[in-house]
Short mmCIF file of C-alpha atoms in Angstrom, two decimals:
data_model
loop_
_atom_site.label_atom_id
_atom_site.label_comp_id
_atom_site.label_asym_id
_atom_site.label_seq_id
_atom_site.Cartn_x
_atom_site.Cartn_y
_atom_site.Cartn_z
CA GLY A 6 -20.39 23.01 -57.67
CA TRP A 7 -18.52 20.14 -56.20
CA GLU A 8 -15.72 22.44 -54.95
CA ALA A 9 -18.19 24.56 -52.93
CA LEU A 10 -19.78 21.41 -51.52
CA VAL A 11 -16.37 19.99 -50.50
CA ALA A 12 -15.47 23.32 -48.83
CA ALA A 13 -18.83 23.35 -47.01
CA GLU A 14 -18.35 19.80 -45.78
CA ALA A 15 -14.87 20.73 -44.49
CA GLU A 16 -16.33 23.76 -42.68
CA GLN A 17 -19.02 21.57 -41.19
CA GLU A 18 -16.37 19.14 -39.90
CA ARG A 19 -14.48 22.05 -38.34
CA ILE A 20 -17.64 23.35 -36.68
CA ALA A 21 -18.50 19.87 -35.41
CA ARG A 22 -15.06 19.51 -33.87
CA ALA A 23 -15.47 22.94 -32.25
CA ALA A 24 -18.79 21.82 -30.80
CA GLU A 25 -17.16 18.65 -29.41
CA ALA A 26 -14.40 20.78 -27.89
CA ALA A 27 -16.97 23.12 -26.37
CA GLN A 28 -18.81 20.09 -24.91
CA LYS A 29 -15.54 18.87 -23.29
CA VAL A 30 -14.92 22.33 -21.83
CA LEU A 31 -18.43 22.31 -20.43
CA ASP A 32 -17.99 18.84 -18.96
CA ASP A 33 -14.70 19.92 -17.31
CA ALA A 34 -16.29 23.13 -16.04
CA GLU A 35 -19.22 21.21 -14.62
CA ALA A 36 -16.90 18.75 -12.90
CA GLU A 37 -14.93 21.64 -11.40
CA LYS A 38 -18.18 23.37 -10.31
CA ASP A 39 -19.35 20.23 -8.55
CA GLY A 40 -15.98 19.84 -6.87
CA ARG A 41 -16.02 23.45 -5.70
CA THR A 42 -19.58 23.06 -4.37
CA ALA A 43 -18.50 19.98 -2.44
CA ALA A 44 -15.48 21.89 -1.12
CA VAL A 45 -17.78 24.65 0.07
CA ALA A 46 -19.87 22.16 2.00
CA ASP A 47 -16.69 20.66 3.56
CA GLU A 48 -15.27 23.95 4.58
CA GLU A 49 -18.54 25.24 6.02
CA ALA A 50 -18.76 22.06 8.05
CA ALA A 51 -15.17 22.65 9.24
CA HIS A 52 -16.13 26.21 10.17
CA VAL A 53 -19.09 24.96 12.19
CA ARG A 54 -16.79 22.47 13.99
CA ALA A 55 -14.30 25.23 14.66
CA VAL A 56 -17.00 27.46 16.08
CA ALA A 57 -18.29 24.64 18.29
CA GLY A 58 -14.78 23.66 19.37
CA THR A 59 -13.75 27.15 20.32
CA ALA A 60 -17.06 28.18 21.89
CA GLY A 61 -16.15 26.95 25.35
CA VAL A 62 -12.87 28.94 25.51
CA LEU A 63 -14.29 32.08 23.92
CA ASN A 64 -17.49 32.02 26.04
CA ALA A 65 -15.43 31.59 29.21
CA LYS A 66 -13.23 34.54 28.21
CA ALA A 67 -16.35 36.58 27.44
CA ARG A 68 -17.71 35.87 30.91
CA LEU A 69 -14.38 36.79 32.48
CA ASP A 70 -14.35 40.00 30.51
CA ALA A 71 -17.84 40.87 31.76
CA ASP A 72 -16.80 39.98 35.34
CA SER A 73 -13.64 42.09 34.95
CA LEU A 74 -15.66 45.12 33.85
CA ARG A 75 -18.09 44.70 36.76
CA LEU A 76 -15.21 44.31 39.28
CA GLN A 77 -13.52 47.40 37.85
CA ALA A 78 -16.77 49.35 38.50
CA LEU A 79 -16.97 47.84 42.06
CA THR A 80 -13.32 48.76 42.74
CA GLU A 81 -14.18 52.34 41.76
CA ALA A 82 -17.25 52.23 43.98
CA MET A 83 -15.15 51.03 46.95
CA ARG A 84 -12.66 53.81 46.37
CA ARG A 85 -15.47 56.36 46.62
CA ILE A 86 -16.90 54.68 49.72
CA GLU A 87 -13.48 54.61 51.40
CA ALA A 88 -12.38 58.11 50.46
CA GLU A 89 -15.40 60.40 49.83
CA PRO A 90 -17.39 61.93 52.73
CA GLN A 91 -20.68 61.29 50.95
CA PRO A 92 -20.24 58.37 48.47
CA GLY A 93 -23.96 58.12 47.77
CA SER A 94 -26.32 55.19 47.88
CA GLU A 95 -25.58 53.79 44.35
CA PRO A 96 -22.01 52.61 45.03
CA CYS A 97 -23.06 51.15 48.36
CA ALA A 98 -25.90 49.22 46.80
CA ALA A 99 -23.59 47.87 44.08
CA VAL A 100 -21.12 46.57 46.67
CA VAL A 101 -23.87 45.00 48.80
CA GLY A 102 -25.29 43.30 45.74
CA PHE A 103 -21.87 41.91 44.86
CA LEU A 104 -21.43 40.54 48.42
CA ARG A 105 -24.74 38.75 48.09
CA ASP A 106 -23.75 37.33 44.64
CA GLN A 107 -20.48 36.04 46.11
CA ARG A 108 -22.39 34.37 48.93
CA ALA A 109 -20.46 36.29 51.58
CA GLU A 110 -21.18 35.58 55.24
CA PRO A 111 -24.71 36.91 56.10
CA PRO A 112 -23.46 39.01 59.07
CA LEU A 113 -20.99 40.73 56.75
CA VAL A 114 -23.70 41.41 54.20
CA ALA A 115 -26.08 42.78 56.87
CA ALA A 116 -23.34 44.94 58.47
CA ALA A 117 -22.13 46.23 55.04
CA ALA A 118 -25.59 47.49 54.18
CA HIS A 119 -25.32 49.84 57.16
CA ALA A 120 -21.59 50.61 57.38
CA LEU A 121 -21.07 51.46 53.73
CA VAL A 122 -23.48 54.36 53.76
CA VAL A 123 -22.01 55.97 56.89
CA PRO A 124 -19.82 59.00 56.09
CA VAL A 125 -16.11 58.47 56.57
CA GLY A 126 -15.79 60.75 59.60
CA ALA A 127 -18.82 59.25 61.42
CA ARG A 128 -17.83 55.55 61.06
CA SER A 129 -17.19 53.53 64.15
CA GLU A 130 -14.37 51.05 64.50
CA PHE A 131 -16.76 48.27 63.58
CA ASP A 132 -18.00 50.16 60.57
CA ALA A 133 -14.43 50.71 59.40
CA MET A 134 -13.69 47.00 59.84
CA VAL A 135 -16.78 46.08 57.77
CA VAL A 136 -15.83 48.56 55.00
CA ASP A 137 -12.29 47.16 54.98
CA ALA A 138 -13.53 43.57 54.71
CA ALA A 139 -15.81 44.43 51.81
CA GLY A 140 -12.98 46.24 50.05
CA ARG A 141 -10.62 43.33 50.40
CA LEU A 142 -13.21 40.95 49.04
CA VAL A 143 -13.84 43.15 45.98
CA ARG A 144 -10.15 43.59 45.29
CA SER A 145 -9.42 39.84 45.80
CA CYS A 146 -12.11 38.95 43.30
CA GLU A 147 -10.75 41.47 40.82
CA GLN A 148 -7.29 40.06 41.11
CA THR A 149 -8.60 36.54 40.66
CA VAL A 150 -10.50 37.53 37.50
CA ARG A 151 -7.40 39.29 36.13
CA ALA A 152 -5.28 36.19 36.72
CA ARG A 153 -7.88 33.93 35.01
CA LEU A 154 -8.08 36.41 32.06
CA ALA A 155 -4.32 36.32 31.71
CA ALA A 156 -4.35 32.54 31.82
CA CYS A 157 -7.03 32.16 29.12
CA ALA A 158 -5.72 34.93 26.88
CA ALA A 159 -3.51 32.64 24.80
CA PRO A 160 -6.08 29.82 24.37
CA ALA A 161 -8.74 32.39 23.52
CA ALA A 162 -6.51 34.01 20.94
CA HIS A 163 -5.76 30.65 19.42
CA ALA A 164 -9.43 29.78 19.38
CA GLU A 165 -10.37 33.02 17.76
CA ALA A 166 -7.63 32.57 15.15
CA GLU A 167 -8.88 29.06 14.46
CA ARG A 168 -12.43 30.30 14.08
CA LEU A 169 -11.40 33.18 11.80
CA GLY A 170 -9.14 30.87 9.76
CA ALA A 171 -11.94 28.39 9.21
CA TRP A 172 -14.22 31.23 8.19
CA ALA A 173 -11.63 32.62 5.77
CA VAL A 174 -11.11 29.15 4.18
CA ALA A 175 -14.84 28.77 3.78
CA ASP A 176 -15.06 32.19 2.24
CA CYS A 177 -12.29 31.39 -0.23
CA ALA A 178 -14.08 28.16 -1.06
CA TRP A 179 -17.22 30.24 -1.81
CA ASP A 180 -15.19 32.54 -4.05
CA GLU A 181 -13.80 29.57 -5.95
CA ALA A 182 -17.23 28.04 -6.28
CA ARG A 183 -18.65 31.30 -7.67
CA GLU A 184 -15.79 31.48 -10.14
CA ALA A 185 -16.38 27.86 -11.16
CA GLU A 186 -20.05 28.65 -11.60
CA ARG A 187 -19.15 31.64 -13.81
CA LYS A 188 -16.87 29.47 -15.98
CA TRP A 189 -19.53 26.78 -16.26
CA ALA A 190 -22.12 29.36 -17.39
CA ALA A 191 -19.69 30.73 -19.99
CA ALA A 192 -18.88 27.19 -21.22
CA ARG A 193 -22.58 26.36 -21.47
CA GLU A 194 -23.23 29.56 -23.49
CA ALA A 195 -20.25 28.74 -25.77
CA LEU A 196 -21.60 25.23 -26.33
CA GLU A 197 -25.03 26.55 -27.19
CA ASP A 198 -23.53 28.88 -29.73
CA ALA A 199 -21.43 26.05 -31.22
CA VAL A 200 -24.49 23.79 -31.45
CA LYS A 201 -26.43 26.57 -33.16
CA ARG A 202 -23.59 27.06 -35.68
CA ARG A 203 -23.42 23.31 -36.29
CA HIS A 204 -27.17 23.08 -36.96
CA ALA A 205 -27.06 26.08 -39.24
CA MET A 206 -24.14 24.60 -41.19
CA GLU A 207 -25.88 21.25 -41.41
CA ALA A 208 -28.96 22.90 -42.83
CA ALA A 209 -26.87 24.94 -45.31
CA LEU A 210 -24.91 21.80 -46.35
CA ALA A 211 -28.20 19.93 -46.93
CA GLN A 212 -29.39 22.79 -49.10
CA ARG A 213 -26.14 22.71 -51.08
CA ARG A 214 -26.49 18.95 -51.61
CA ASP A 215 -30.09 19.31 -52.68
CA ALA A 216 -29.15 22.10 -55.06
CA LEU A 217 -26.29 20.03 -56.56
CA THR A 218 -28.61 17.02 -56.94
CA THR A 219 -31.20 19.19 -58.65
CA ALA A 220 -28.55 20.63 -60.94
CA ILE A 221 -27.31 17.15 -61.89
CA VAL A 222 -30.88 16.01 -62.59
CA ASP A 223 -31.57 19.19 -64.61
CA GLU A 224 -28.34 18.66 -66.58
CA THR A 225 -29.36 15.06 -67.29
CA LEU A 226 -32.79 16.08 -68.39
CA LEU A 227 -31.35 18.87 -70.51
CA GLY A 228 -29.12 16.32 -72.28
CA HIS A 229 -32.12 14.08 -72.86
CA ARG A 230 -34.10 17.02 -74.18
CA ALA A 231 -31.26 17.99 -76.45
CA GLN A 232 -31.22 14.43 -77.87
CA LEU A 233 -34.96 14.65 -78.42
CA LEU A 234 -34.47 17.91 -80.26
CA ARG A 235 -31.84 16.36 -82.46
CA ASP A 236 -34.14 13.41 -83.20
CA ALA A 237 -37.01 15.83 -83.89
CA ALA A 238 -34.89 17.92 -86.25
CA ALA A 239 -33.87 14.76 -88.20
CA SER A 240 -37.47 13.58 -88.33
CA LEU A 241 -38.62 17.05 -89.43
CA GLU A 242 -36.07 17.07 -92.18
CA ARG A 243 -37.31 13.70 -93.46
CA LEU A 244 -40.86 14.84 -93.10
CA ILE A 245 -40.25 17.91 -95.23
CA THR A 246 -38.42 15.88 -97.85
CA ARG A 247 -41.11 13.26 -98.08
CA SER A 248 -43.86 15.85 -98.10
CA SER A 249 -42.34 17.40 -101.21
CA ALA A 250 -41.93 14.04 -102.84
CA TRP A 251 -45.55 13.03 -102.02
CA LYS A 252 -46.82 16.28 -103.52
CA GLN A 253 -44.97 15.62 -106.78
CA ASP A 254 -46.39 12.07 -106.89
CA SER A 255 -49.88 13.37 -106.32
CA VAL A 256 -49.82 15.61 -109.43
CA GLY A 257 -48.24 13.01 -111.70
CA LEU A 258 -44.83 14.59 -111.77
CA SER A 259 -42.96 11.61 -110.47
CA THR A 260 -39.75 10.88 -112.24
CA ALA A 261 -37.09 8.23 -112.10
CA ALA A 262 -35.26 10.50 -109.75
CA ASP A 263 -38.20 10.55 -107.46
CA ASP A 264 -38.26 6.75 -107.50
CA ASP A 265 -34.59 6.76 -106.53
CA LEU A 266 -35.40 9.23 -103.67
CA ALA A 267 -38.25 7.02 -102.45
CA ALA A 268 -35.91 4.03 -102.56
CA SER A 269 -33.25 5.97 -100.62
CA HIS A 270 -35.74 6.56 -97.79
CA SER A 271 -37.12 3.01 -97.75
CA ASP A 272 -34.75 2.16 -94.88
CA GLU A 273 -35.88 5.15 -92.86
CA ASP A 274 -39.53 4.15 -93.46
CA GLU A 275 -38.71 0.78 -91.95
CA ALA A 276 -37.18 2.54 -88.89
CA MET A 277 -40.48 4.46 -88.53
CA PRO A 278 -43.07 1.75 -89.07
CA GLY A 279 -46.56 2.71 -90.00
CA THR A 280 -45.56 6.07 -91.37
CA GLY A 281 -46.01 5.34 -95.03
CA GLY A 282 -44.97 8.27 -97.21
CA SER A 283 -47.82 10.75 -96.64
CA PRO A 284 -47.52 13.84 -94.51
CA ASP A 285 -50.37 12.66 -92.28
CA ALA A 286 -48.59 9.44 -91.57
CA LEU A 287 -45.34 11.17 -90.90
CA MET A 288 -47.10 13.68 -88.65
CA ARG A 289 -48.50 10.82 -86.61
CA ALA A 290 -44.97 9.54 -86.11
CA MET A 291 -43.65 12.98 -85.37
CA THR A 292 -46.35 14.03 -82.88
CA PRO A 293 -45.21 11.96 -79.77
CA ILE A 294 -41.68 13.40 -80.08
CA ALA A 295 -43.00 16.94 -80.49
CA GLU A 296 -45.33 16.56 -77.52
CA ALA A 297 -42.50 15.28 -75.38
CA LEU A 298 -40.71 18.54 -76.21
CA GLY A 299 -43.80 20.68 -75.65
CA LEU A 300 -44.06 21.40 -79.42
CA GLN A 301 -46.95 21.17 -81.92
CA VAL A 302 -46.78 19.76 -85.46
CA LYS A 303 -49.15 20.79 -88.21
CA VAL A 304 -49.32 21.08 -92.02
CA VAL A 305 -49.22 24.59 -93.39
CA PRO A 306 -52.07 25.62 -95.72
CA GLU A 307 -52.25 24.07 -99.17
CA GLY A 308 -49.98 25.65 -101.66
CA MET A 309 -47.01 25.45 -99.23
CA SER A 310 -44.88 22.35 -99.28
CA LEU A 311 -43.45 22.52 -95.69
CA VAL A 312 -44.56 21.12 -92.41
CA CYS A 313 -44.35 23.53 -89.44
CA VAL A 314 -43.26 22.50 -85.93
CA GLN A 315 -44.50 25.34 -83.76
CA GLY A 316 -42.39 26.16 -80.78
CA LEU A 317 -38.93 25.61 -82.33
#
């Protein structure tokens, strides 16, 4: 009925407002997602700049670390050369190679290649002088590298912290972007569900409206049919009455009372023009009404004075 339709329309309005709210949530989530994506791009660019800006300091420290390790090994080699009777050829070759890399004086390099392999007890004064000069050069370089390492320790630590900080900020931006993506996906799914509910409710509401319209039409038609039935019943009653009167007239039994009865129905005959007073004429007037109601009118066999309307 009307109450159910009004309730359905109210429910449809509520579902429509929910769909609009879901659309707004999705729009906000999409805006946040786009903002987080842009933030990721910015932070990644900042990380790249931080890496490039700190590369010089960190690469220099890395080279100094490598030099320090090499000089530590050379210092150990010189200790063996200076103290052990038979230091072996490997430490001597490492020191000679270092002297060449440092562009030491060629006479020193040539003399070191011989003096360093001479056992401690067999070295001449010249050999001892060459070994001492090579040792001083190695230790001097090691001290220089240590001093440079100490000097760049703070800048390198700052550069490393800057690089790690930029990476951490970019990683947080990625986490926030992934969370914004998750919220956007959830909002989109919620909107799709709300739209489906709205469409389903619109279809159900349309069905309710169609059903109510059909019910109103049926009720109207039923009232019209009821009126036709009432008209048919009145016509049938007149038909039966006139059929009886016509039968009496046909056998010569008409009386003054019959004349009065005929006069009493003269007005009704005028309302049904062309009917006359015979059953056939009345049947012709009755038939359209009966057919409109899906009924059939016929005269019962002779000897009976009634007219039958089949289907009532």
